[in-house]
GROMACS .gro file of C-alpha atoms in nm:
model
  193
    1UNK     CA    1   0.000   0.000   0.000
    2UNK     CA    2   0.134   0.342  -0.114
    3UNK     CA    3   0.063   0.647   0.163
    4UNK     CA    4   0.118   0.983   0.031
    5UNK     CA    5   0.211   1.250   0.353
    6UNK     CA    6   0.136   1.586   0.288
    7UNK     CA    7   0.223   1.872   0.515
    8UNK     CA    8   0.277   2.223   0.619
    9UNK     CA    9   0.384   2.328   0.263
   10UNK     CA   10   0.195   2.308  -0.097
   11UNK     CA   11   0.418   2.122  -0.366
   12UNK     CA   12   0.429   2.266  -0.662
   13UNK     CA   13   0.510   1.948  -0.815
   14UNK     CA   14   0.175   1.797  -0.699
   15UNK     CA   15  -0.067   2.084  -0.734
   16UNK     CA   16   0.067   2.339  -0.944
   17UNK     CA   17   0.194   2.101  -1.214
   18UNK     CA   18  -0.068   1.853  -1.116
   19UNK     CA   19  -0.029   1.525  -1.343
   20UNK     CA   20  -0.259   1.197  -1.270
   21UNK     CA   21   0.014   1.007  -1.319
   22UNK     CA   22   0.228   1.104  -1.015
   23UNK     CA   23  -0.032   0.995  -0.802
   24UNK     CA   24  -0.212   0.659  -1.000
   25UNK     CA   25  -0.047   0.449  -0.782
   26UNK     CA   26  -0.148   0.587  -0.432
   27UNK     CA   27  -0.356   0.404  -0.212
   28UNK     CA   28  -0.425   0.645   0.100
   29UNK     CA   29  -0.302   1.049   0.175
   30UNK     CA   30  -0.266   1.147   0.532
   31UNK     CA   31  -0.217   1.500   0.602
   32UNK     CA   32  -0.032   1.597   0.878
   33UNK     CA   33  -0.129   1.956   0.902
   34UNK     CA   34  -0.065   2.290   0.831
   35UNK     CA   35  -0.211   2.297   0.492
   36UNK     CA   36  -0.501   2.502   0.334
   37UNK     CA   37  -0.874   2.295   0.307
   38UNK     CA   38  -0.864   2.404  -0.011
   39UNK     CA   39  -0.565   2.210  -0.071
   40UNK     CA   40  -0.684   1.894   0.111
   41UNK     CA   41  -1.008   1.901  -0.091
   42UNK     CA   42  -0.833   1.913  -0.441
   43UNK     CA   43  -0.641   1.570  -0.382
   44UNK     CA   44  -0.989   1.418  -0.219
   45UNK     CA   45  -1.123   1.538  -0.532
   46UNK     CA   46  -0.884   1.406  -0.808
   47UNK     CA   47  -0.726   1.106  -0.647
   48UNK     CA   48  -0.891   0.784  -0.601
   49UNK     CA   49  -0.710   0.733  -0.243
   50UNK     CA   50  -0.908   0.813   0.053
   51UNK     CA   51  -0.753   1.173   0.281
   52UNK     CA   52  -0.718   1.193   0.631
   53UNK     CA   53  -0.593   1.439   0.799
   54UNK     CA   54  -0.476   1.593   1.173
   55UNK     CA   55  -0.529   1.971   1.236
   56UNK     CA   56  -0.169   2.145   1.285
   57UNK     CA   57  -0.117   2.467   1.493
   58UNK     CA   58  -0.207   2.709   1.200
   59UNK     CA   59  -0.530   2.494   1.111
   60UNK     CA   60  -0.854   2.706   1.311
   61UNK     CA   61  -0.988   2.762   0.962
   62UNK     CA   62  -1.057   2.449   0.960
   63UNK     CA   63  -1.341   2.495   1.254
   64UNK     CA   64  -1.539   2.680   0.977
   65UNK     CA   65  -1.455   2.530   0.666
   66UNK     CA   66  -1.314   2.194   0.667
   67UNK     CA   67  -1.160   2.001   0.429
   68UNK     CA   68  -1.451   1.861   0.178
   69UNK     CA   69  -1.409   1.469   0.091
   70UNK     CA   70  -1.160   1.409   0.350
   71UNK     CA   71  -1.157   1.208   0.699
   72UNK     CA   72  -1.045   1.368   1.040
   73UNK     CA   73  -0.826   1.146   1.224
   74UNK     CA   74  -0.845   1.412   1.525
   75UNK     CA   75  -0.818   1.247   1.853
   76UNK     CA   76  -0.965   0.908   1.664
   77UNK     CA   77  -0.828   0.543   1.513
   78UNK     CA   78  -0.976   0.533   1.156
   79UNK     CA   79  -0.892   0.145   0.999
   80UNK     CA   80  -0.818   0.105   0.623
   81UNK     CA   81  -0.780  -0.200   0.513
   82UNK     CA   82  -0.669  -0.355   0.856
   83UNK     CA   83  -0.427  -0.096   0.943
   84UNK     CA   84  -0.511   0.134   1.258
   85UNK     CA   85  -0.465   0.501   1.196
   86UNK     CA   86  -0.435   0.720   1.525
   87UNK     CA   87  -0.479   1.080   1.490
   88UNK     CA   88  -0.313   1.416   1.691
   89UNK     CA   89  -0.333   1.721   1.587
   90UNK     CA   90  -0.226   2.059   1.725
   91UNK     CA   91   0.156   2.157   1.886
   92UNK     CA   92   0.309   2.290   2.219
   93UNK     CA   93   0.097   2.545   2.363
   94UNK     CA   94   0.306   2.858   2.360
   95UNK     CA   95  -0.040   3.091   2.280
   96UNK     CA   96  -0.232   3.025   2.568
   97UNK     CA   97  -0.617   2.986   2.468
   98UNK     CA   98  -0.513   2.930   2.102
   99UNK     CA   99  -0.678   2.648   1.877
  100UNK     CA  100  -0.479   2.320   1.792
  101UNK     CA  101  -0.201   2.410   2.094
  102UNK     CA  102  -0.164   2.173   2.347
  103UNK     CA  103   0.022   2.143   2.693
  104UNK     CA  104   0.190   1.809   2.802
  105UNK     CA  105  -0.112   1.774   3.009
  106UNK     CA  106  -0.363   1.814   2.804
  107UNK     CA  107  -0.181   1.629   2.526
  108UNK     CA  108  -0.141   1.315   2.750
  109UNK     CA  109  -0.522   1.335   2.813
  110UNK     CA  110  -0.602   1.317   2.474
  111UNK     CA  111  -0.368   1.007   2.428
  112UNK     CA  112  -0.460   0.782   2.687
  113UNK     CA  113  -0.825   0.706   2.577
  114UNK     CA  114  -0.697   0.475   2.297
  115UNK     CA  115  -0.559   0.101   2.249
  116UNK     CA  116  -0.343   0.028   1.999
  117UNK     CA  117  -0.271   0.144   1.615
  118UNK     CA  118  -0.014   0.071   1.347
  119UNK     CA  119   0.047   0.413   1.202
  120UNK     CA  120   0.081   0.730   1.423
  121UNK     CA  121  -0.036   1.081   1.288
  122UNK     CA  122   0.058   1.386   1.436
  123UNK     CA  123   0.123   1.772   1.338
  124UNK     CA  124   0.400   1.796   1.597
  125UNK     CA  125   0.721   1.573   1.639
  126UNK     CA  126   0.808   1.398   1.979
  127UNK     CA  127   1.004   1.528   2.225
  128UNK     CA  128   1.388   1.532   2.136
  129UNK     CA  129   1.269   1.320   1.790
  130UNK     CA  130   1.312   1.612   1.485
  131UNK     CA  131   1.166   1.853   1.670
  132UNK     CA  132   1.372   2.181   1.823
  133UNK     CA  133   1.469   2.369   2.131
  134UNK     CA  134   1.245   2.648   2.075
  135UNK     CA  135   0.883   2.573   2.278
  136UNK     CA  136   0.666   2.648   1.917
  137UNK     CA  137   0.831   2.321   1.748
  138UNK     CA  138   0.919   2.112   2.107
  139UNK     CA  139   0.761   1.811   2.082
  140UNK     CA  140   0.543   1.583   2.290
  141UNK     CA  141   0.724   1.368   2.556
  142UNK     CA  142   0.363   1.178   2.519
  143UNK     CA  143   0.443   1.093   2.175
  144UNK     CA  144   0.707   0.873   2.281
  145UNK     CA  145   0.561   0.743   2.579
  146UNK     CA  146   0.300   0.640   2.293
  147UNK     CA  147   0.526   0.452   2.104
  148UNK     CA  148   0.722   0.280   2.427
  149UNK     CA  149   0.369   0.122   2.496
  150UNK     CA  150   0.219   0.017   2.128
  151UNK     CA  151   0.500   0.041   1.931
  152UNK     CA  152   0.367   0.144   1.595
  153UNK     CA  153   0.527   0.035   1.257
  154UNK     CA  154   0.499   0.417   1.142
  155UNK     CA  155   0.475   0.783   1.295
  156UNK     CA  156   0.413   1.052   1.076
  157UNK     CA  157   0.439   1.372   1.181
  158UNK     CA  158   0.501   1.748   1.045
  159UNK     CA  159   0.556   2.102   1.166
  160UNK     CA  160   0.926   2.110   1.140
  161UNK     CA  161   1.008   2.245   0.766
  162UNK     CA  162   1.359   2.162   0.593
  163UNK     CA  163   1.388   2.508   0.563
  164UNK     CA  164   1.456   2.528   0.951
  165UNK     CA  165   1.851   2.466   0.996
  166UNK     CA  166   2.078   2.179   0.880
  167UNK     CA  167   1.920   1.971   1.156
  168UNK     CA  168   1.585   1.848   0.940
  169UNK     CA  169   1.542   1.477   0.940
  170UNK     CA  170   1.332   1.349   0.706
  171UNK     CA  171   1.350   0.983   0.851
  172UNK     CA  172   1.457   0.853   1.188
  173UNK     CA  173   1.371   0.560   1.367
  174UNK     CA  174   1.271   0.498   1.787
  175UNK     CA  175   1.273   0.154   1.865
  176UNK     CA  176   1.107  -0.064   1.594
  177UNK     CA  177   0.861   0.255   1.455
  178UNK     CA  178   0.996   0.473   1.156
  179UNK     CA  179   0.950   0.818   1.158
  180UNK     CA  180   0.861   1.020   0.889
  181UNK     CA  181   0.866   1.417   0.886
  182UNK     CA  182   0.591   1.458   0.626
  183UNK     CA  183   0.718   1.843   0.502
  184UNK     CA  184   0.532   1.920   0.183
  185UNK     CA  185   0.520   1.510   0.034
  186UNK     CA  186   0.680   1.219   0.086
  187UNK     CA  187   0.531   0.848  -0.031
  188UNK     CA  188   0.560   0.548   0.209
  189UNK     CA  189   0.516   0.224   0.072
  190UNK     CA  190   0.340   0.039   0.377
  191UNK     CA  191   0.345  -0.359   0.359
  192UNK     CA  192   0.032  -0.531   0.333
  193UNK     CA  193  -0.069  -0.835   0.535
   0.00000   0.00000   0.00000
């Protein structure tokens, strides 16, 4: 199974120059946050692969218009084809009040209510995993403590853009789960069975 991630920056090479062809072969898109509904709807539109999708820090448009065609994974396990899909959207709080900003706290909260998935999907990274020092792109120590107890094969995540420092990662690995920073695309070719 092909997954297309999508995050925090429009490709041109997707959308712009859109061509069928580049995406034929995809069999699910996960967005990972940060990206206009406008966007979101025009792949739900033209591609044959279902779209989920996690709210990221700059998503409270969202409340008002969401994404059309697409699936919110927020705070839920969505299942296709057998595999489990957990969904967290948001970042550190470091707006108090503000919409899709999170403290540890409130973050853990949101975790613990759920039992197992293969695929984690977040906006922000875990803590001391491709994210940075500065408390807007920290990420969640729960995020880890998430992946000590279920061990997913994948977690996707975004927020952190390659245009940040030399530090980017684009993949990593913690214990037996891959990590993927989703900036603008990336394909993951998940094994069935």
């Amino acid at each position: 199974m092909n997954i297309l991630i999508l995050s925090d920056q429009e490709s041109k090479l997707l959308y712009e120059y859109y061509d069928p062809e580049r995406i034929k072969d995809i069999d699910l898109i996960i967005s990972c946050g940060d990206l206009p509904p406008e966007y979101l709807t025009f792949f739900a539109s033209v591609c044959h692969a279902p779209l989920a999708y996690v709210r990221g820090n700059h998503d409270s448009k969202y409340a008002y218009k969401p994404p059309e065609g697409c699936i919110c994974l927020e705070d839920d396990i969505y299942v296709y084809k057998g595999v489990r899909l957990l969904g967290l959207g948001g970042s550190m709080e470091y707006i108090p009040g503000s919409d899709n900003q999170y403290t540890e706290r409130r973050m853990r909260w949101k975790l613990w209510r759920h039992k197992g998935f293969d695929i984690l999907v977040t906006h922000a990274p875990a803590f001391g995993l491709n994210d940075m020092e500065d408390l807007p792109h920290q990420g969640f120590k729960a995020f880890l403590a998430l992946m000590d107890k279920y061990h997913p094969k994948y977690f996707f995540h975004g927020h952190v853009h390659a245009n940040y420092g030399s530090n980017f990662k684009r993949k990593d690995t913690y214990g037996t789960t891959t990590v993927i920073n989703g900036y603008e695309f990336y394909v993951v070719e998940y094994p069935e069975g």
